[in-house]
Short mmCIF file of C-alpha atoms and ligand atoms in Angstrom, two decimals:
data_model
loop_
_atom_site.label_atom_id
_atom_site.label_comp_id
_atom_site.label_asym_id
_atom_site.label_seq_id
_atom_site.Cartn_x
_atom_site.Cartn_y
_atom_site.Cartn_z
CA MET U 189 208.82 -125.56 -193.02
CA THR U 190 210.40 -122.27 -193.99
CA ALA U 191 209.02 -118.82 -193.48
CA PRO U 192 210.15 -115.48 -194.86
CA HIS U 193 211.60 -114.09 -191.61
CA ALA U 194 212.53 -117.37 -189.95
CA THR U 195 215.73 -117.28 -187.90
CA ASP U 196 217.88 -120.04 -186.42
CA ALA U 197 218.52 -118.53 -182.99
CA ALA U 198 216.16 -119.64 -180.21
CA PRO U 199 213.15 -117.32 -179.97
CA VAL U 200 212.79 -114.85 -177.14
CA LEU U 201 209.28 -115.48 -175.87
CA PRO U 202 207.90 -113.25 -173.10
CA SER U 203 205.79 -114.37 -170.15
CA LEU U 204 202.07 -113.83 -170.68
CA GLU U 205 201.38 -113.70 -166.95
CA GLY U 206 198.94 -110.92 -166.14
CA ALA U 207 198.08 -110.26 -169.80
CA ASP U 208 194.32 -109.79 -170.10
CA ALA U 209 194.09 -110.99 -173.73
CA PRO U 210 192.75 -114.53 -174.26
CA PHE U 211 195.29 -117.36 -174.28
CA GLY U 212 194.66 -120.69 -176.04
CA LEU U 213 196.19 -124.15 -175.98
CA TYR U 214 196.23 -126.29 -179.13
CA LEU U 215 197.12 -129.96 -178.56
CA HIS U 216 197.96 -131.97 -181.69
CA VAL U 217 197.19 -135.70 -181.87
CA PRO U 218 199.18 -137.00 -184.87
CA PHE U 219 197.45 -140.37 -185.34
CA CYS U 220 194.89 -141.61 -187.86
CA ALA U 221 193.61 -145.13 -188.55
CA THR U 222 193.97 -144.54 -192.30
CA ARG U 223 194.98 -141.53 -194.37
CA CYS U 224 192.22 -139.75 -196.35
CA GLY U 225 193.36 -139.08 -199.92
CA TYR U 226 192.70 -135.33 -199.74
CA CYS U 227 194.43 -134.61 -196.42
CA ASP U 228 197.95 -133.22 -195.98
CA PHE U 229 197.78 -132.61 -192.23
CA ASN U 230 200.63 -133.80 -190.02
CA THR U 231 199.24 -137.21 -189.16
CA TYR U 232 200.47 -140.81 -189.35
CA THR U 233 198.99 -144.27 -189.47
CA ALA U 234 200.34 -147.02 -187.19
CA GLY U 235 201.97 -148.59 -190.26
CA GLU U 236 203.80 -145.33 -191.10
CA LEU U 237 205.09 -144.93 -187.54
CA GLY U 238 206.11 -148.55 -187.06
CA ALA U 239 208.15 -148.98 -183.89
CA SER U 240 209.59 -145.43 -184.08
CA THR U 241 207.16 -144.08 -181.48
CA SER U 242 203.92 -144.86 -179.61
CA PRO U 243 200.87 -143.02 -178.28
CA GLN U 244 202.40 -143.30 -174.79
CA ALA U 245 205.68 -141.71 -175.97
CA TRP U 246 203.64 -138.93 -177.59
CA ALA U 247 201.60 -138.39 -174.36
CA ASP U 248 204.82 -138.21 -172.30
CA ALA U 249 206.30 -135.72 -174.77
CA ILE U 250 203.18 -133.51 -174.64
CA ASP U 251 203.53 -133.55 -170.84
CA GLY U 252 207.18 -132.51 -171.18
CA GLU U 253 206.42 -129.78 -173.72
CA LEU U 254 203.62 -128.30 -171.59
CA ALA U 255 205.99 -128.15 -168.59
CA LEU U 256 208.47 -126.23 -170.77
CA ALA U 257 205.69 -124.00 -172.12
CA ARG U 258 204.52 -123.14 -168.62
CA GLY U 259 208.08 -122.10 -167.82
CA VAL U 260 208.00 -119.70 -170.77
CA VAL U 261 204.55 -118.11 -170.63
CA GLY U 262 204.14 -118.26 -166.83
CA ASP U 263 200.84 -118.43 -165.02
CA ALA U 264 198.61 -117.30 -167.89
CA ALA U 265 194.98 -118.43 -167.57
CA VAL U 266 193.93 -120.66 -170.44
CA SER U 267 190.69 -119.44 -172.01
CA THR U 268 190.35 -122.09 -174.73
CA VAL U 269 191.74 -125.57 -175.40
CA PHE U 270 191.45 -127.30 -178.78
CA VAL U 271 192.50 -130.92 -179.22
CA GLY U 272 192.95 -131.45 -182.95
CA GLY U 273 194.51 -133.89 -185.33
CA GLY U 274 194.84 -136.31 -186.73
CA THR U 275 192.13 -138.23 -184.97
CA PRO U 276 191.92 -137.38 -181.26
CA SER U 277 189.04 -139.85 -180.79
CA LEU U 278 191.51 -142.70 -181.49
CA LEU U 279 192.83 -142.03 -177.97
CA GLY U 280 189.43 -143.02 -176.53
CA GLY U 281 187.61 -141.22 -173.73
CA ASP U 282 190.22 -142.20 -171.12
CA GLY U 283 193.12 -141.08 -173.33
CA LEU U 284 191.54 -137.68 -173.95
CA ALA U 285 190.65 -137.30 -170.26
CA ALA U 286 194.30 -138.03 -169.38
CA LEU U 287 195.47 -135.44 -171.94
CA LEU U 288 193.23 -132.81 -170.37
CA ASP U 289 194.49 -133.72 -166.90
CA THR U 290 198.04 -133.24 -168.17
CA ALA U 291 197.16 -129.78 -169.49
CA ARG U 292 195.48 -128.90 -166.18
CA ARG U 293 198.55 -129.99 -164.19
CA HIS U 294 200.62 -127.37 -166.01
CA PHE U 295 198.13 -124.58 -166.67
CA ARG U 296 195.37 -122.81 -164.80
CA PHE U 297 192.12 -122.86 -166.79
CA ALA U 298 189.73 -119.89 -166.74
CA ASP U 299 186.40 -120.75 -165.06
CA ASP U 300 184.55 -120.48 -168.37
CA ALA U 301 187.26 -122.18 -170.49
CA GLU U 302 186.05 -123.65 -173.77
CA VAL U 303 187.49 -127.16 -174.21
CA THR U 304 186.96 -128.72 -177.65
CA THR U 305 188.07 -131.99 -179.16
CA GLU U 306 187.84 -133.04 -182.77
CA SER U 307 186.53 -136.56 -183.27
CA ASN U 308 185.96 -138.87 -186.21
CA PRO U 309 182.42 -140.28 -186.18
CA GLU U 310 183.56 -143.90 -186.50
CA SER U 311 185.65 -143.81 -183.32
CA THR U 312 182.96 -142.41 -181.01
CA SER U 313 180.17 -143.91 -178.89
CA PRO U 314 177.74 -142.78 -176.14
CA GLU U 315 180.27 -143.96 -173.52
CA PHE U 316 183.06 -141.97 -175.21
CA PHE U 317 181.04 -138.74 -175.08
CA ALA U 318 179.95 -139.38 -171.49
CA ARG U 319 183.61 -139.80 -170.47
CA LEU U 320 184.60 -136.57 -172.24
CA ARG U 321 181.82 -134.64 -170.56
CA GLU U 322 182.87 -135.96 -167.16
CA ALA U 323 186.49 -135.03 -167.90
CA GLY U 324 185.55 -131.40 -168.56
CA PHE U 325 185.31 -131.10 -172.34
CA THR U 326 182.67 -128.53 -173.32
CA ARG U 327 182.55 -128.83 -177.11
CA ILE U 328 182.73 -131.60 -179.73
CA SER U 329 183.69 -131.14 -183.39
CA LEU U 330 182.88 -134.07 -185.67
CA GLY U 331 184.30 -134.61 -189.17
CA MET U 332 181.14 -135.45 -191.08
CA GLN U 333 182.15 -134.15 -194.54
CA SER U 334 179.09 -135.48 -196.41
CA ALA U 335 175.97 -137.61 -196.05
CA ALA U 336 176.47 -139.19 -199.50
CA ALA U 337 178.13 -142.61 -199.49
CA HIS U 338 179.84 -142.08 -202.87
CA VAL U 339 181.29 -138.72 -201.75
CA LEU U 340 182.65 -140.25 -198.54
CA LYS U 341 184.22 -142.95 -200.72
CA VAL U 342 186.01 -140.40 -202.95
CA LEU U 343 187.27 -138.73 -199.75
CA ASP U 344 188.38 -142.15 -198.34
CA ARG U 345 186.29 -141.56 -195.24
CA THR U 346 185.50 -144.77 -193.42
CA HIS U 347 182.29 -143.81 -191.59
CA THR U 348 178.86 -144.69 -192.96
CA PRO U 349 176.60 -141.79 -194.07
CA GLY U 350 174.39 -141.92 -190.96
CA ARG U 351 177.18 -142.26 -188.38
CA ALA U 352 178.10 -138.56 -188.07
CA VAL U 353 174.51 -137.53 -187.33
CA ALA U 354 174.13 -140.39 -184.84
CA ALA U 355 177.39 -139.34 -183.14
CA ALA U 356 176.22 -135.71 -182.92
CA LYS U 357 172.99 -136.85 -181.28
CA GLU U 358 174.94 -139.06 -178.85
CA ALA U 359 177.14 -136.08 -177.93
CA ARG U 360 174.10 -133.93 -177.28
CA ALA U 361 172.47 -136.70 -175.22
CA ALA U 362 175.68 -136.87 -173.13
CA GLY U 363 175.15 -133.19 -172.24
CA PHE U 364 177.18 -131.35 -174.91
CA GLU U 365 175.39 -128.12 -175.73
CA HIS U 366 178.05 -127.17 -178.29
CA VAL U 367 178.53 -129.63 -181.14
CA ASN U 368 180.00 -128.87 -184.55
CA LEU U 369 179.76 -130.80 -187.78
CA ASP U 370 182.47 -130.25 -190.44
CA LEU U 371 181.34 -130.44 -194.05
CA ILE U 372 183.43 -130.48 -197.21
CA TYR U 373 181.71 -129.32 -200.39
CA GLY U 374 182.69 -129.51 -204.07
CA THR U 375 184.14 -133.05 -203.92
CA PRO U 376 184.41 -134.58 -207.43
CA GLY U 377 181.13 -136.39 -208.12
CA GLU U 378 179.12 -134.44 -205.52
CA SER U 379 175.81 -133.18 -206.91
CA ASP U 380 173.52 -130.41 -205.65
CA ASP U 381 171.22 -133.15 -204.36
CA ASP U 382 174.08 -134.73 -202.43
CA LEU U 383 174.82 -131.43 -200.70
CA ARG U 384 171.10 -130.91 -200.02
CA ALA U 385 171.00 -134.35 -198.37
CA SER U 386 174.07 -133.47 -196.28
CA LEU U 387 172.41 -130.24 -195.16
CA ASP U 388 169.19 -132.06 -194.25
CA ALA U 389 171.27 -134.48 -192.19
CA VAL U 390 173.13 -131.64 -190.44
CA LEU U 391 169.85 -129.97 -189.53
CA ASP U 392 168.42 -133.27 -188.29
CA ALA U 393 171.45 -133.67 -185.99
CA GLY U 394 170.41 -130.59 -183.99
CA VAL U 395 173.95 -129.18 -183.71
CA ASP U 396 174.62 -125.50 -182.92
CA HIS U 397 177.66 -125.05 -185.20
CA VAL U 398 178.66 -125.93 -188.76
CA SER U 399 182.01 -125.47 -190.50
CA ALA U 400 181.96 -125.96 -194.27
CA TYR U 401 185.10 -125.81 -196.37
CA ALA U 402 185.47 -126.12 -200.12
CA LEU U 403 187.58 -129.15 -200.94
CA ILE U 404 191.20 -128.03 -201.39
CA VAL U 405 193.21 -130.27 -203.71
CA GLU U 406 196.55 -130.24 -201.88
CA ASP U 407 199.72 -130.92 -203.87
CA GLY U 408 201.28 -134.29 -203.15
CA THR U 409 198.04 -135.96 -201.99
CA ALA U 410 196.51 -139.11 -203.46
CA LEU U 411 193.51 -137.01 -204.51
CA ALA U 412 195.73 -134.61 -206.52
CA ARG U 413 197.31 -137.62 -208.30
CA ARG U 414 193.91 -139.08 -209.14
CA ILE U 415 192.76 -135.77 -210.62
CA ARG U 416 196.01 -135.40 -212.58
CA ARG U 417 195.60 -138.89 -214.03
CA GLY U 418 192.06 -137.97 -215.13
CA GLU U 419 190.40 -140.53 -212.84
CA LEU U 420 188.42 -137.75 -211.15
CA PRO U 421 187.33 -134.32 -212.42
CA ASP U 422 188.97 -131.24 -210.86
CA THR U 423 186.96 -128.92 -208.61
CA ASP U 424 185.11 -126.11 -210.40
CA ASP U 425 184.95 -122.54 -209.01
CA ASP U 426 181.41 -121.88 -210.30
CA VAL U 427 180.16 -125.08 -208.72
CA LEU U 428 181.90 -124.21 -205.45
CA ALA U 429 180.28 -120.75 -205.42
CA HIS U 430 176.85 -122.22 -206.10
CA ARG U 431 177.29 -124.85 -203.36
CA TYR U 432 178.36 -122.14 -200.90
CA GLU U 433 175.14 -120.24 -201.66
CA MET U 434 173.12 -123.42 -201.10
CA LEU U 435 174.85 -124.00 -197.77
CA ASP U 436 174.47 -120.46 -196.56
CA GLY U 437 170.80 -120.28 -197.62
CA ALA U 438 169.84 -123.54 -195.92
CA LEU U 439 171.75 -122.71 -192.74
CA GLN U 440 170.32 -119.19 -192.50
CA ASP U 441 166.78 -120.52 -193.06
CA ALA U 442 167.37 -122.90 -190.15
CA GLY U 443 168.46 -120.12 -187.77
CA PHE U 444 172.25 -120.22 -188.18
CA ASP U 445 174.29 -117.07 -188.80
CA TRP U 446 177.72 -116.90 -190.36
CA TYR U 447 180.41 -115.39 -188.12
CA GLU U 448 183.34 -116.24 -190.38
CA VAL U 449 183.14 -117.04 -194.08
CA SER U 450 183.28 -120.82 -193.48
CA ASN U 451 181.64 -120.97 -190.04
CA TRP U 452 178.04 -120.69 -188.89
CA SER U 453 176.51 -120.89 -185.40
CA ARG U 454 173.03 -120.75 -183.95
CA SER U 455 173.99 -118.24 -181.26
CA GLU U 456 176.94 -116.21 -180.08
CA ALA U 457 177.55 -118.80 -177.35
CA GLY U 458 177.88 -121.48 -180.05
CA ARG U 459 180.83 -119.83 -181.79
CA CYS U 460 184.22 -121.50 -181.52
CA ARG U 461 186.13 -119.09 -179.29
CA HIS U 462 189.38 -120.94 -179.96
CA ASN U 463 189.19 -120.26 -183.69
CA GLU U 464 188.16 -116.66 -183.00
CA LEU U 465 191.33 -116.33 -180.95
CA TYR U 466 193.39 -117.36 -184.04
CA TRP U 467 191.54 -114.98 -186.31
CA GLU U 468 191.97 -112.10 -183.89
CA GLY U 469 195.74 -112.62 -183.66
CA ALA U 470 195.69 -113.52 -179.93
CA ASN U 471 198.24 -115.78 -178.20
CA TRP U 472 198.20 -119.55 -178.17
CA TRP U 473 200.61 -122.37 -177.44
CA GLY U 474 200.56 -125.24 -179.96
CA ALA U 475 201.83 -128.46 -178.36
CA GLY U 476 202.53 -131.69 -180.20
CA PRO U 477 204.32 -132.71 -183.41
CA GLY U 478 204.19 -130.00 -186.06
CA ALA U 479 201.94 -127.75 -183.95
CA HIS U 480 202.12 -123.99 -184.53
CA GLY U 481 201.83 -121.33 -181.85
CA HIS U 482 201.87 -117.55 -181.52
CA VAL U 483 203.26 -115.72 -178.52
CA ALA U 484 203.34 -111.93 -178.46
CA GLY U 485 204.22 -111.41 -182.12
CA THR U 486 206.47 -114.46 -182.55
CA ARG U 487 205.22 -117.44 -184.49
CA VAL U 488 206.73 -120.82 -183.52
CA TRP U 489 206.35 -124.30 -185.00
CA ASN U 490 207.39 -127.71 -183.76
CA VAL U 491 209.28 -130.51 -185.50
CA LYS U 492 206.83 -132.62 -187.43
CA HIS U 493 207.75 -136.25 -186.96
CA PRO U 494 206.42 -137.69 -183.67
CA ALA U 495 209.65 -139.60 -182.97
CA ARG U 496 211.90 -136.53 -183.57
CA TYR U 497 209.47 -134.41 -181.56
CA ALA U 498 209.61 -136.79 -178.58
CA GLU U 499 213.42 -136.90 -178.80
CA ALA U 500 213.62 -133.10 -178.73
CA VAL U 501 211.40 -132.83 -175.66
CA ALA U 502 213.34 -135.61 -173.91
CA GLY U 503 216.46 -133.52 -174.51
CA GLY U 504 214.92 -130.79 -172.35
CA ALA U 505 214.48 -128.12 -175.04
CA LEU U 506 211.40 -126.70 -176.70
CA PRO U 507 210.83 -129.01 -179.72
CA LEU U 508 210.91 -126.15 -182.21
CA ALA U 509 211.62 -126.55 -185.91
CA GLY U 510 211.60 -122.79 -186.42
CA HIS U 511 210.20 -119.43 -185.49
CA GLU U 512 209.45 -116.12 -187.08
CA VAL U 513 209.33 -112.70 -185.47
CA LEU U 514 206.46 -110.96 -187.19
CA THR U 515 207.19 -107.49 -188.50
CA ALA U 516 204.58 -104.75 -188.24
CA GLU U 517 203.91 -105.33 -191.96
CA ASP U 518 203.42 -109.12 -191.44
CA ARG U 519 200.97 -108.44 -188.64
CA HIS U 520 199.06 -105.94 -190.71
CA VAL U 521 198.73 -108.31 -193.69
CA GLU U 522 197.60 -111.13 -191.42
CA ASP U 523 195.13 -108.89 -189.63
CA VAL U 524 193.53 -107.84 -192.92
CA MET U 525 193.48 -111.42 -194.29
CA LEU U 526 191.80 -112.88 -191.22
CA ARG U 527 189.50 -110.06 -190.13
CA VAL U 528 187.97 -109.41 -193.53
CA ARG U 529 186.64 -112.98 -193.39
CA MET U 530 184.85 -112.36 -190.07
CA ARG U 531 181.34 -111.02 -189.77
CA SER U 532 182.60 -108.31 -187.43
CA GLY U 533 184.64 -107.11 -190.42
CA ILE U 534 187.80 -105.08 -190.64
CA PRO U 535 187.82 -101.87 -188.60
CA VAL U 536 188.49 -98.80 -190.72
CA SER U 537 191.13 -97.79 -188.17
CA VAL U 538 193.22 -100.87 -189.09
CA LEU U 539 193.44 -99.86 -192.76
CA ARG U 540 195.88 -97.43 -194.34
CA PRO U 541 194.60 -94.56 -196.54
CA ASP U 542 195.33 -96.42 -199.83
CA GLU U 543 193.60 -99.53 -198.47
CA ILE U 544 190.58 -97.49 -197.44
CA ALA U 545 190.37 -96.15 -200.98
CA ARG U 546 190.47 -99.73 -202.33
CA ALA U 547 187.89 -100.83 -199.70
CA GLU U 548 185.61 -98.06 -201.05
CA ASP U 549 186.09 -99.54 -204.56
CA GLU U 550 184.92 -102.90 -203.16
CA VAL U 551 181.91 -101.13 -201.59
CA ALA U 552 181.11 -99.61 -205.00
CA VAL U 553 181.07 -103.04 -206.69
CA GLY U 554 179.03 -104.59 -203.87
CA ASN U 555 181.63 -106.85 -202.24
CA LEU U 556 181.95 -104.87 -198.98
CA GLY U 557 179.47 -102.87 -196.96
CA ARG U 558 180.13 -100.32 -194.24
CA LEU U 559 178.78 -101.35 -190.85
CA GLY U 560 179.57 -98.77 -188.16
CA ASP U 561 183.34 -98.45 -188.03
CA ALA U 562 184.08 -101.58 -190.07
CA TYR U 563 184.03 -102.88 -193.62
CA VAL U 564 182.09 -106.16 -193.76
CA LEU U 565 181.75 -108.65 -196.61
CA THR U 566 178.35 -108.60 -198.32
CA ASP U 567 176.67 -111.90 -199.30
CA ALA U 568 178.17 -111.54 -202.78
CA GLY U 569 181.53 -110.57 -201.31
CA ARG U 570 181.70 -113.74 -199.20
CA LEU U 571 181.93 -115.75 -202.43
CA LEU U 572 184.94 -113.67 -203.46
CA ALA U 573 186.60 -113.18 -200.07
CA ASP U 574 190.09 -114.19 -201.24
CA GLY U 575 189.97 -111.73 -204.16
CA VAL U 576 188.74 -108.92 -201.89
CA VAL U 577 191.68 -109.52 -199.53
CA ARG U 578 194.15 -109.60 -202.44
CA ARG U 579 192.89 -106.33 -203.86
CA LEU U 580 192.82 -104.57 -200.47
CA LEU U 581 196.47 -105.48 -199.87
CA ASP U 582 197.54 -104.82 -203.47
C1 SAM T 3 192.44 -132.32 -190.49
S1 SAM T 3 190.87 -132.77 -189.93
C2 SAM T 3 191.16 -133.34 -188.32
C3 SAM T 3 189.94 -133.89 -187.68
C4 SAM T 3 189.42 -135.25 -188.13
N1 SAM T 3 190.45 -136.19 -188.36
C5 SAM T 3 188.56 -135.11 -189.34
O1 SAM T 3 188.98 -135.54 -190.39
O2 SAM T 3 187.49 -134.57 -189.19
C6 SAM T 3 190.01 -131.23 -189.68
C7 SAM T 3 189.14 -130.88 -190.83
O3 SAM T 3 189.94 -130.50 -191.94
C8 SAM T 3 189.30 -130.95 -193.10
N2 SAM T 3 190.22 -131.02 -194.23
C9 SAM T 3 191.37 -131.70 -194.27
N3 SAM T 3 191.93 -131.59 -195.49
C10 SAM T 3 191.10 -130.82 -196.24
C11 SAM T 3 191.11 -130.37 -197.60
N4 SAM T 3 192.08 -130.73 -198.42
N5 SAM T 3 190.09 -129.58 -198.05
C12 SAM T 3 189.10 -129.23 -197.21
N6 SAM T 3 189.01 -129.65 -195.92
C13 SAM T 3 190.01 -130.43 -195.44
C14 SAM T 3 188.83 -132.33 -192.65
O4 SAM T 3 187.97 -132.94 -193.53
C15 SAM T 3 188.27 -132.05 -191.30
O5 SAM T 3 186.92 -131.75 -191.32
S1 SF4 T 4 190.86 -138.55 -190.61
FE1 SF4 T 4 191.10 -136.29 -190.65
S2 SF4 T 4 193.23 -135.90 -190.11
FE2 SF4 T 4 193.07 -138.12 -190.57
S3 SF4 T 4 193.68 -138.26 -192.68
FE3 SF4 T 4 191.45 -138.03 -192.66
S4 SF4 T 4 191.04 -135.78 -192.81
FE4 SF4 T 4 193.22 -136.08 -192.29
#
């Protein structure tokens, strides 16, 4: 990966000891049973990895990287942990419990730390959730995507339509108060009725959080090739906007509130604090192959391939592929991009005079409203969030 201000020299990362801002840990699990045709995340099937590495080698390397990370950031209390992938649930309850123990051996967790793991519905069970609860996880995020069998098929998802809801109920029965379901909308072949059925299923699951993302057709994926060959229709912006309105309407009627353009929760306690930490530009360490982190204005990212990553850690150095020292301008652009999308909005004090003038133009056309000291997206503006950001930063 390259970035505009990337440099070759090792980054100078300060200790975060004593800092009162939240500090997060992201732990990347780079394994999937099969690759979904739409996904370009840094993940590998067993066939792709062959004998080059193993889950045990990855676990040892995470252990080594966290020891190095602790040496850099010092005794900073961890406020949130997010185990993402890939498919963390492929590690099983014991594997995820061991990963959390590893993190705890290196870092002190805050008493109220939020500890989330992503899971794929097909690799979960009541025993799995019970083990996670016992190990100290506090939040489960399940990749549901859709309740329509033909949509799951286009996405190459291997779970049956009912499995995600059943898994969410099992997680709740195991004592998880905070459970998220991820939806994807706008998949080729999805109808309004399909989305309505997915929403009914989400509401039946009794979860307190929903993330819903429009399908992104990523270059180089099997899905992009199928669309290019004409086997599947491309996504349509008008359809996506209509589906977003359907989602938002159904979720609001059921007592959810949006707190970021693609995220809804039933209460403030149900929000994902780890994602909020990203959006607010706080500090986090990203451990694992290809993981990204941010420490006091420097962005860092790890080498992507699990075998190269493990080799780098075994060599005793941070397994970095690159880093970028953010300029004041970079930080400003990022702040605007991320905070406009949040319900708390962008504080007027963050904007420059020309940006305030353009924000007032967006107020005049109904995309932004003024709430106290912040500009906040209106319902109409949420459909056009990317355009609002572009025009503000013009
Ligand atoms: C990368 S996955 C990792 C967790 C888990 N393996 C899963 O699939 O749910 C996290 C979320 O990103 C979503 N995602 C991945 N690629 C996407 C794309 N091209 N467009 C929209 N959402 C995508 C997934 O569907 C999933 O809900
Ligand atoms: S299961 Fe998740 S991470 Fe794995 S390929 Fe599918 S979307 Fe990507």
